[in-house]
Coordinates of C-alpha atoms in Angstrom, one line a residue:
M29 CA 12.5 -38.4 28.3
G30 CA 10.0 -35.6 28.6
A31 CA 8.0 -33.9 25.9
L32 CA 10.1 -30.8 26.1
E33 CA 13.4 -32.6 25.5
L34 CA 11.8 -34.6 22.7
G35 CA 10.4 -31.5 21.1
L36 CA 13.7 -29.7 21.2
M37 CA 15.4 -32.8 19.7
Y38 CA 12.7 -33.0 17.0
G39 CA 13.0 -29.4 16.0
A40 CA 16.8 -29.4 16.0
A41 CA 16.9 -32.6 13.9
T42 CA 14.4 -31.0 11.5
F43 CA 16.3 -27.8 10.9
G44 CA 19.6 -29.7 10.7
V45 CA 18.3 -32.0 8.0
L46 CA 16.6 -29.1 6.1
F47 CA 19.8 -27.1 6.1
S48 CA 21.7 -30.0 4.7
G49 CA 20.1 -29.5 1.4
I50 CA 17.8 -32.6 1.3
P51 CA 14.5 -31.9 -0.5
I52 CA 11.8 -30.9 2.0
A53 CA 9.6 -34.0 1.5
F54 CA 12.5 -36.4 2.1
A55 CA 13.8 -34.3 5.0
L56 CA 10.6 -34.4 6.9
G57 CA 10.1 -38.1 6.2
L58 CA 13.6 -38.9 7.3
V59 CA 13.2 -37.1 10.6
A60 CA 9.9 -38.7 11.3
T61 CA 11.1 -42.2 10.4
I62 CA 14.3 -41.9 12.6
F63 CA 12.2 -40.8 15.6
M64 CA 9.8 -43.6 15.0
M65 CA 12.7 -46.1 15.0
I66 CA 14.1 -44.7 18.3
F67 CA 11.1 -43.7 20.3
M68 CA 8.1 -45.6 19.0
P69 CA 7.2 -49.4 19.0
A70 CA 9.0 -51.4 16.3
A71 CA 5.6 -52.3 14.8
A72 CA 5.0 -48.6 14.0
L73 CA 7.5 -48.8 11.2
D74 CA 5.4 -51.4 9.5
T75 CA 2.6 -48.9 9.3
V76 CA 4.4 -46.0 7.7
A77 CA 3.0 -46.5 4.2
Q78 CA -0.5 -47.2 5.7
N79 CA -0.3 -44.0 7.8
V80 CA 0.7 -41.9 4.9
Y81 CA -2.0 -43.3 2.7
E82 CA -4.7 -42.9 5.3
E83 CA -3.7 -39.3 5.9
M84 CA -3.7 -38.5 2.2
A85 CA -6.9 -40.5 1.3
S86 CA -9.0 -37.3 1.6
I87 CA -11.5 -36.2 -1.0
T88 CA -10.5 -32.6 -0.4
L89 CA -6.8 -33.3 -1.3
L90 CA -8.1 -34.7 -4.6
T91 CA -8.7 -31.1 -5.7
I92 CA -5.0 -30.3 -5.6
P93 CA -3.8 -32.1 -8.8
L94 CA -7.0 -31.0 -10.6
F95 CA -6.4 -27.3 -9.8
I96 CA -2.8 -27.7 -10.7
L97 CA -3.9 -29.0 -14.1
K98 CA -6.1 -25.9 -14.5
G99 CA -3.2 -23.7 -13.6
A100 CA -0.8 -25.6 -15.9
A101 CA -3.2 -25.3 -18.9
I102 CA -3.4 -21.5 -18.4
G103 CA 0.2 -21.0 -17.5
K104 CA 1.7 -22.9 -20.4
S105 CA -0.3 -21.0 -23.0
R106 CA -0.2 -17.4 -24.2
A107 CA -3.0 -16.6 -21.7
G108 CA -0.9 -14.5 -19.4
A109 CA 0.4 -12.3 -22.2
D110 CA -3.0 -11.8 -23.7
L111 CA -4.7 -11.0 -20.4
Y112 CA -2.0 -8.5 -19.6
S113 CA -2.2 -6.8 -23.1
A114 CA -6.0 -6.4 -22.9
L115 CA -5.9 -4.9 -19.4
H116 CA -3.1 -2.5 -20.5
A117 CA -5.2 -1.3 -23.5
W118 CA -8.0 -0.3 -21.1
L119 CA -5.9 1.1 -18.2
H120 CA -3.2 3.0 -20.2
K121 CA -4.6 6.5 -19.3
V122 CA -4.3 5.8 -15.6
P123 CA -1.0 7.2 -14.2
G124 CA 1.2 4.1 -14.0
G125 CA -1.5 2.2 -15.9
L126 CA 1.0 -0.4 -17.1
G127 CA 1.9 -1.2 -13.5
V128 CA -1.8 -1.3 -12.5
A129 CA -2.6 -3.5 -15.5
N130 CA 0.1 -6.0 -14.3
V131 CA -1.4 -6.0 -10.8
F132 CA -4.9 -6.7 -12.1
A133 CA -3.5 -9.3 -14.5
C134 CA -1.7 -11.0 -11.6
G135 CA -4.9 -11.0 -9.5
L136 CA -7.0 -12.5 -12.3
F137 CA -4.4 -15.0 -13.3
A138 CA -3.8 -16.0 -9.7
A139 CA -7.6 -16.6 -9.3
M140 CA -7.5 -19.0 -12.2
A141 CA -4.1 -20.7 -11.7
G142 CA -4.1 -20.8 -7.9
S143 CA -0.2 -20.8 -7.9
S144 CA 2.1 -17.9 -7.0
P145 CA 5.2 -19.1 -9.0
A146 CA 2.9 -19.8 -12.1
T147 CA 1.4 -16.3 -11.9
C148 CA 4.9 -14.6 -11.5
S149 CA 6.2 -16.6 -14.5
A150 CA 3.2 -16.2 -16.8
I151 CA 2.5 -12.4 -16.2
G152 CA 6.2 -11.5 -15.5
S153 CA 7.5 -12.9 -18.7
A154 CA 5.3 -10.5 -20.7
G155 CA 4.9 -7.7 -18.1
I156 CA 8.5 -7.0 -16.9
P157 CA 10.0 -6.5 -20.4
E158 CA 7.1 -4.1 -21.3
M159 CA 7.5 -2.1 -18.1
R160 CA 11.3 -1.9 -18.6
R161 CA 10.8 -0.8 -22.2
R162 CA 8.5 2.0 -20.9
G163 CA 11.0 3.3 -18.4
Y164 CA 10.0 1.6 -15.2
S165 CA 13.0 0.9 -12.9
G166 CA 14.0 -2.8 -12.6
G167 CA 13.2 -3.0 -8.9
F168 CA 9.7 -1.4 -9.4
A169 CA 8.8 -3.8 -12.3
A170 CA 10.1 -6.8 -10.4
G171 CA 8.3 -5.8 -7.2
I172 CA 4.9 -5.5 -8.9
I173 CA 5.1 -9.0 -10.4
A174 CA 6.6 -10.7 -7.4
A175 CA 4.0 -9.2 -5.0
G176 CA 1.2 -9.7 -7.5
G177 CA 2.1 -13.3 -7.8
T178 CA 1.6 -13.9 -4.1
L179 CA -2.1 -13.4 -4.6
G180 CA -2.2 -17.0 -5.8
I181 CA -2.4 -18.4 -2.3
L182 CA -5.1 -15.9 -1.2
L183 CA -7.6 -15.7 -4.0
P184 CA -9.7 -18.9 -4.6
P185 CA -9.2 -21.5 -5.7
S186 CA -6.0 -21.7 -3.7
I187 CA -4.1 -24.9 -3.1
T188 CA -2.6 -23.6 0.1
M189 CA -6.1 -22.8 1.4
I190 CA -7.1 -26.4 0.6
L191 CA -4.4 -27.7 2.8
Y192 CA -5.3 -25.3 5.6
A193 CA -8.9 -26.4 5.4
V194 CA -7.8 -30.0 5.8
A195 CA -5.4 -29.3 8.7
A196 CA -7.8 -27.0 10.6
E197 CA -10.9 -29.1 9.7
Q198 CA -12.7 -26.1 8.4
S199 CA -15.1 -25.5 5.5
L200 CA -13.2 -25.1 2.3
G201 CA -16.1 -23.1 0.7
R202 CA -16.1 -20.7 3.7
L203 CA -12.4 -20.3 3.5
F204 CA -12.4 -19.6 -0.2
L205 CA -15.1 -16.9 0.2
A206 CA -13.1 -15.4 3.2
G207 CA -10.1 -14.9 0.9
I208 CA -12.0 -12.8 -1.7
G209 CA -12.4 -9.6 0.3
P210 CA -8.7 -9.4 1.6
G211 CA -7.5 -10.5 -1.9
L212 CA -9.3 -7.6 -3.6
L213 CA -8.1 -5.3 -0.8
M214 CA -4.5 -6.2 -1.6
V215 CA -5.1 -5.8 -5.3
V216 CA -6.3 -2.2 -4.7
M217 CA -3.5 -1.5 -2.3
F218 CA -0.9 -2.7 -4.8
A219 CA -2.5 -0.7 -7.6
V220 CA -2.5 2.5 -5.6
Y221 CA 1.1 2.0 -4.7
A222 CA 1.9 1.4 -8.4
V223 CA 0.3 4.8 -9.3
I224 CA 2.2 6.6 -6.5
R225 CA 5.5 5.0 -7.4
F226 CA 5.1 5.8 -11.1
R227 CA 4.4 9.4 -10.4
K228 CA 7.5 9.6 -8.2
E229 CA 9.7 8.1 -11.0
K230 CA 8.1 10.4 -13.6
R231 CA 8.9 13.4 -11.4
M232 CA 12.4 12.3 -10.9
A233 CA 12.9 11.9 -14.7
M234 CA 11.6 15.4 -15.3
A235 CA 13.7 16.9 -12.5
E236 CA 16.8 15.2 -13.9
G237 CA 16.0 16.6 -17.4
R238 CA 15.6 13.2 -19.0
Y239 CA 12.9 14.4 -21.3
D240 CA 13.5 11.5 -23.7
S241 CA 12.6 9.0 -21.0
P242 CA 9.9 6.5 -22.0
L243 CA 8.2 7.4 -18.7
L244 CA 7.2 10.8 -20.2
K245 CA 5.8 9.4 -23.4
E246 CA 2.0 9.1 -23.8
E247 CA 0.4 6.0 -25.3
H248 CA -2.9 5.9 -27.3
F249 CA -5.3 3.1 -28.0
T250 CA -8.2 3.6 -30.3
T251 CA -11.7 2.4 -29.4
R252 CA -11.4 -0.3 -32.0
E253 CA -8.2 -1.6 -30.4
K254 CA -9.7 -1.6 -27.0
L255 CA -12.8 -3.5 -28.1
S256 CA -10.7 -5.9 -30.1
S257 CA -8.8 -6.8 -26.9
L258 CA -12.0 -7.8 -25.0
P259 CA -12.2 -11.3 -26.5
R260 CA -8.8 -12.1 -24.9
V261 CA -10.3 -11.5 -21.5
L262 CA -13.8 -13.0 -21.9
P263 CA -12.7 -16.7 -21.9
F264 CA -10.9 -16.2 -18.6
V265 CA -14.0 -14.5 -17.1
V266 CA -16.1 -17.4 -18.3
L267 CA -13.6 -19.9 -16.7
L268 CA -13.5 -18.1 -13.4
T269 CA -17.3 -17.5 -13.3
G270 CA -18.0 -21.1 -14.2
V271 CA -15.9 -22.5 -11.4
M272 CA -17.3 -20.1 -8.8
V273 CA -20.9 -20.6 -9.8
A274 CA -20.5 -24.4 -9.8
L275 CA -19.0 -24.2 -6.3
Y276 CA -21.1 -21.6 -4.6
G277 CA -24.3 -22.3 -6.5
G278 CA -24.5 -25.7 -5.0
F279 CA -24.0 -27.5 -8.3
A280 CA -20.8 -29.3 -7.5
T281 CA -18.5 -30.2 -4.5
P282 CA -15.0 -28.6 -4.3
S283 CA -13.5 -31.8 -5.8
E284 CA -16.0 -31.8 -8.7
T285 CA -15.4 -28.1 -9.2
A286 CA -11.7 -28.7 -9.5
G287 CA -12.3 -31.3 -12.2
L288 CA -14.7 -28.8 -14.0
G289 CA -12.0 -26.1 -13.8
G290 CA -9.4 -28.5 -15.3
V291 CA -11.7 -29.5 -18.2
L292 CA -12.8 -25.9 -18.9
A293 CA -9.1 -24.7 -18.9
L294 CA -8.1 -27.5 -21.4
A295 CA -11.2 -26.6 -23.5
L296 CA -10.2 -22.9 -23.4
V297 CA -6.6 -23.4 -24.6
A298 CA -7.8 -25.8 -27.2
V299 CA -10.4 -23.4 -28.6
V300 CA -8.7 -20.1 -28.1
Y301 CA -5.1 -21.1 -28.7
G302 CA -5.5 -24.2 -30.8
A303 CA -3.6 -26.2 -28.2
Y304 CA -5.1 -29.7 -28.7
R305 CA -2.4 -31.8 -30.3
L306 CA -0.4 -34.1 -28.1
D307 CA 2.9 -32.1 -28.5
Q308 CA 1.0 -29.0 -27.2
L309 CA -0.7 -30.8 -24.4
G310 CA 2.4 -32.6 -23.4
P311 CA 4.1 -29.8 -21.5
M312 CA 0.8 -29.0 -19.6
L313 CA 0.4 -32.6 -18.5
T314 CA 4.1 -33.1 -17.7
S315 CA 4.1 -29.9 -15.6
T316 CA 0.9 -31.1 -13.8
L317 CA 2.4 -34.5 -13.0
R318 CA 5.7 -33.1 -11.8
E319 CA 4.2 -30.4 -9.6
S320 CA 1.4 -32.7 -8.3
T321 CA 3.9 -35.4 -7.4
M322 CA 6.2 -33.0 -5.7
L323 CA 3.4 -31.4 -3.7
M324 CA 1.7 -34.6 -2.7
M325 CA 5.1 -36.0 -1.5
I326 CA 5.5 -32.9 0.7
I327 CA 2.0 -33.3 2.0
G328 CA 2.3 -37.0 2.7
M329 CA 5.7 -36.6 4.5
S330 CA 4.4 -33.5 6.4
L331 CA 1.4 -35.5 7.6
L332 CA 3.7 -38.4 8.7
Y333 CA 5.9 -35.8 10.5
S334 CA 2.8 -34.3 12.3
Y335 CA 1.6 -37.9 13.2
V336 CA 4.9 -38.7 14.9
M337 CA 4.9 -35.3 16.6
S338 CA 1.4 -36.1 17.9
Y339 CA 2.2 -39.6 18.9
L340 CA 5.1 -38.4 21.0
H341 CA 2.8 -35.7 22.6
I342 CA 5.1 -33.0 21.3
S343 CA 2.4 -31.0 19.6
Q344 CA -0.1 -31.4 22.5
S345 CA 2.6 -30.4 25.1
A346 CA 3.6 -27.4 23.1
A347 CA -0.1 -26.3 22.7
E348 CA -0.7 -26.8 26.5
A349 CA 2.5 -24.8 27.3
I350 CA 1.3 -22.0 25.1
V351 CA -2.1 -22.0 26.8
A352 CA -0.4 -22.1 30.2
L353 CA 1.5 -18.9 29.5
K354 CA -2.0 -17.2 29.7
L355 CA -1.0 -14.6 27.2
S356 CA -3.6 -12.1 26.1
R357 CA -5.3 -13.2 22.9
W358 CA -3.6 -10.5 20.8
V359 CA -0.1 -11.1 22.2
L360 CA -0.7 -14.8 21.4
L361 CA -1.7 -14.0 17.8
T362 CA 1.3 -11.7 17.4
A363 CA 3.7 -14.3 18.6
I364 CA 2.3 -17.0 16.4
L365 CA 2.4 -14.7 13.3
L366 CA 6.0 -13.7 14.0
M367 CA 6.8 -17.4 14.2
I368 CA 5.2 -18.0 10.8
V369 CA 7.1 -15.1 9.3
V370 CA 10.4 -16.6 10.5
L371 CA 9.5 -20.0 9.2
G372 CA 8.5 -18.4 5.9
F373 CA 12.2 -17.5 5.4
F374 CA 13.1 -21.2 5.1
L375 CA 9.9 -23.2 4.3
P376 CA 7.2 -23.1 1.7
P377 CA 3.6 -22.4 2.8
V378 CA 2.6 -26.1 2.4
S379 CA 5.1 -27.3 5.0
I380 CA 4.4 -24.4 7.4
I381 CA 0.7 -25.2 7.5
L382 CA 1.1 -29.0 8.1
M383 CA 3.9 -28.7 10.5
T384 CA 2.5 -25.9 12.7
A385 CA -1.2 -26.6 12.6
P386 CA -1.2 -29.2 15.5
I387 CA 0.6 -26.7 17.7
I388 CA -0.9 -23.3 17.0
L389 CA -4.6 -24.1 16.2
P390 CA -5.6 -25.4 19.7
P391 CA -4.4 -22.3 21.6
L392 CA -6.0 -20.1 19.0
R393 CA -9.3 -21.9 19.3
A394 CA -9.0 -21.7 23.1
A395 CA -8.4 -17.9 22.8
G396 CA -11.7 -17.6 20.9
F397 CA -10.3 -16.8 17.4
D398 CA -12.3 -17.7 14.3
L399 CA -10.1 -20.2 12.5
I400 CA -11.5 -19.2 9.1
W401 CA -10.5 -15.6 9.8
F402 CA -7.1 -16.8 11.1
G403 CA -6.6 -18.9 8.0
V404 CA -6.9 -15.7 5.8
I405 CA -4.4 -13.9 8.1
M406 CA -2.1 -16.8 7.9
M407 CA -2.3 -16.7 4.1
V408 CA -1.3 -13.0 4.0
V409 CA 1.6 -13.6 6.4
M410 CA 2.9 -16.6 4.3
E411 CA 2.6 -14.3 1.2
M412 CA 5.3 -12.2 2.9
G413 CA 7.5 -15.3 3.1
L414 CA 7.2 -15.7 -0.7
I415 CA 8.7 -12.3 -1.3
H416 CA 10.7 -11.7 1.8
P417 CA 14.5 -12.3 1.7
P418 CA 16.5 -14.4 2.3
V419 CA 14.6 -17.3 0.6
G420 CA 11.5 -15.7 -0.9
L421 CA 10.4 -18.1 -3.7
N422 CA 8.9 -15.4 -5.9
I423 CA 12.2 -13.4 -5.8
F424 CA 14.0 -16.2 -7.5
V425 CA 11.2 -16.8 -10.0
I426 CA 11.6 -13.1 -11.0
K427 CA 15.4 -13.5 -11.1
N428 CA 14.9 -16.4 -13.4
I429 CA 12.7 -14.6 -15.9
A430 CA 14.5 -11.3 -15.7
P431 CA 18.2 -12.1 -15.1
D432 CA 19.3 -8.6 -16.1
I433 CA 17.7 -7.1 -12.9
P434 CA 20.2 -7.3 -10.0
L435 CA 19.0 -9.3 -7.0
K436 CA 19.5 -6.3 -4.8
D437 CA 17.1 -4.3 -6.9
V438 CA 14.5 -7.1 -6.8
I439 CA 14.7 -7.3 -3.0
W440 CA 14.4 -3.5 -2.5
G441 CA 11.6 -3.5 -5.1
V442 CA 9.5 -6.0 -3.1
M443 CA 10.0 -4.5 0.4
P444 CA 7.3 -1.8 0.0
F445 CA 4.8 -4.6 -0.8
V446 CA 5.8 -6.4 2.4
G447 CA 4.9 -3.2 4.2
L448 CA 1.5 -3.2 2.4
M449 CA 0.9 -6.8 3.5
I450 CA 1.6 -5.9 7.1
L451 CA -0.9 -3.1 6.7
C452 CA -3.4 -5.6 5.3
V453 CA -3.0 -7.9 8.4
L454 CA -3.6 -4.9 10.7
L455 CA -6.7 -3.9 8.8
L456 CA -8.0 -7.5 9.1
C457 CA -7.4 -7.4 12.8
F458 CA -9.3 -4.2 13.3
F459 CA -11.9 -4.9 10.7
P460 CA -12.4 -8.7 10.6
Q461 CA -15.6 -8.3 8.6
I462 CA -13.3 -7.8 5.5
A463 CA -12.8 -11.6 5.6
T464 CA -15.9 -12.8 7.5
A465 CA -18.8 -10.9 5.9
L466 CA -19.0 -12.7 2.6
P467 CA -18.9 -16.3 4.0
G468 CA -21.4 -15.2 6.7
W469 CA -23.7 -13.8 4.1
V470 CA -23.5 -16.9 1.8
Y471 CA -23.5 -19.6 4.5
G472 CA -25.0 -17.9 7.5
A473 CA -23.4 -17.2 10.8

């Protein structure tokens, strides 16, 4: 049987098992094991556990549970609400300042937690009720938080970037730095949209004669209130600065930096929020164990899935077939990104990276693309999958924390942000320096 037939069977079996409702980790492991039984030597089954262990025995992957611990420590405390309140106090005079404050809070929180769902939950649980109370439409409020939460996979330290660095065999430090410029660009784009949309909703309220609308009321914060809010932000700035200085100052490796971030986060919630008793630390540690176990199971089974695909020459044949088409480099890039968008409808970013990397990276490398730059592009495209229907993960996180907002309104609320992400991809294609300048300056060409 040829590689084409095997590849079609492998893909069909994968989607068939995934659509059956089996959890992703077990679905990928099941497909890989069945194909090993049928098409590989019998002795291969004896090495399943060994193969999974060897693939996961990476010092880079050690950073994942440590960064998850940091995110859980921040996410399970009042950190999100405090961060959002402080930013609102300083940005209230900006038109749509509440929405802008939520965007900035999502960006800062995402940079500390490294998790999109955690950012949505932590900032949204405080931000959405406040925006609704001040007259923001449900779709607008939901869209800001859902889109802001996606920054968790772009701004460092990002768990998804760690996996891409492993799959693409690229420098994790360079990849983290490459995500900063595009991440800040998206924060600015989201904030500008929040201002424009707020002004539109305010004009509509005035045109309809709804002069009692909360949108038309002005808020005031005294200088004392603003200054008193600063201590709520400073600990997060210290945490973020400490991690970045340790990593890029050459004081620690990425794995050591992850451990430092976890320790600093636990110290922060202990000192600032008094969360040092076992009953307070329990939810943080339980969340870390649960999420780490789930994620590492997906990673392990995805790596086994990729190993079988490589052994059967499916990935190599697919890569060679793509190269043989002799597409122009930009047509090739467009086709690959469209495929990632479609996969994002059904699969989480972790699985997309580990399943597609053996197929898409060789043709991209042959076409002369910088894989660090492509990694950033891939992160932005996968962010679309987190908020794009039908299965955008962040959409359902928002629906869980704001059940009173109809799902239709949430979906329409996020679509303008999908458009902004597409614009960001185009800007990165025309101006790749947005992603490549900072790592080039720090590490050299």
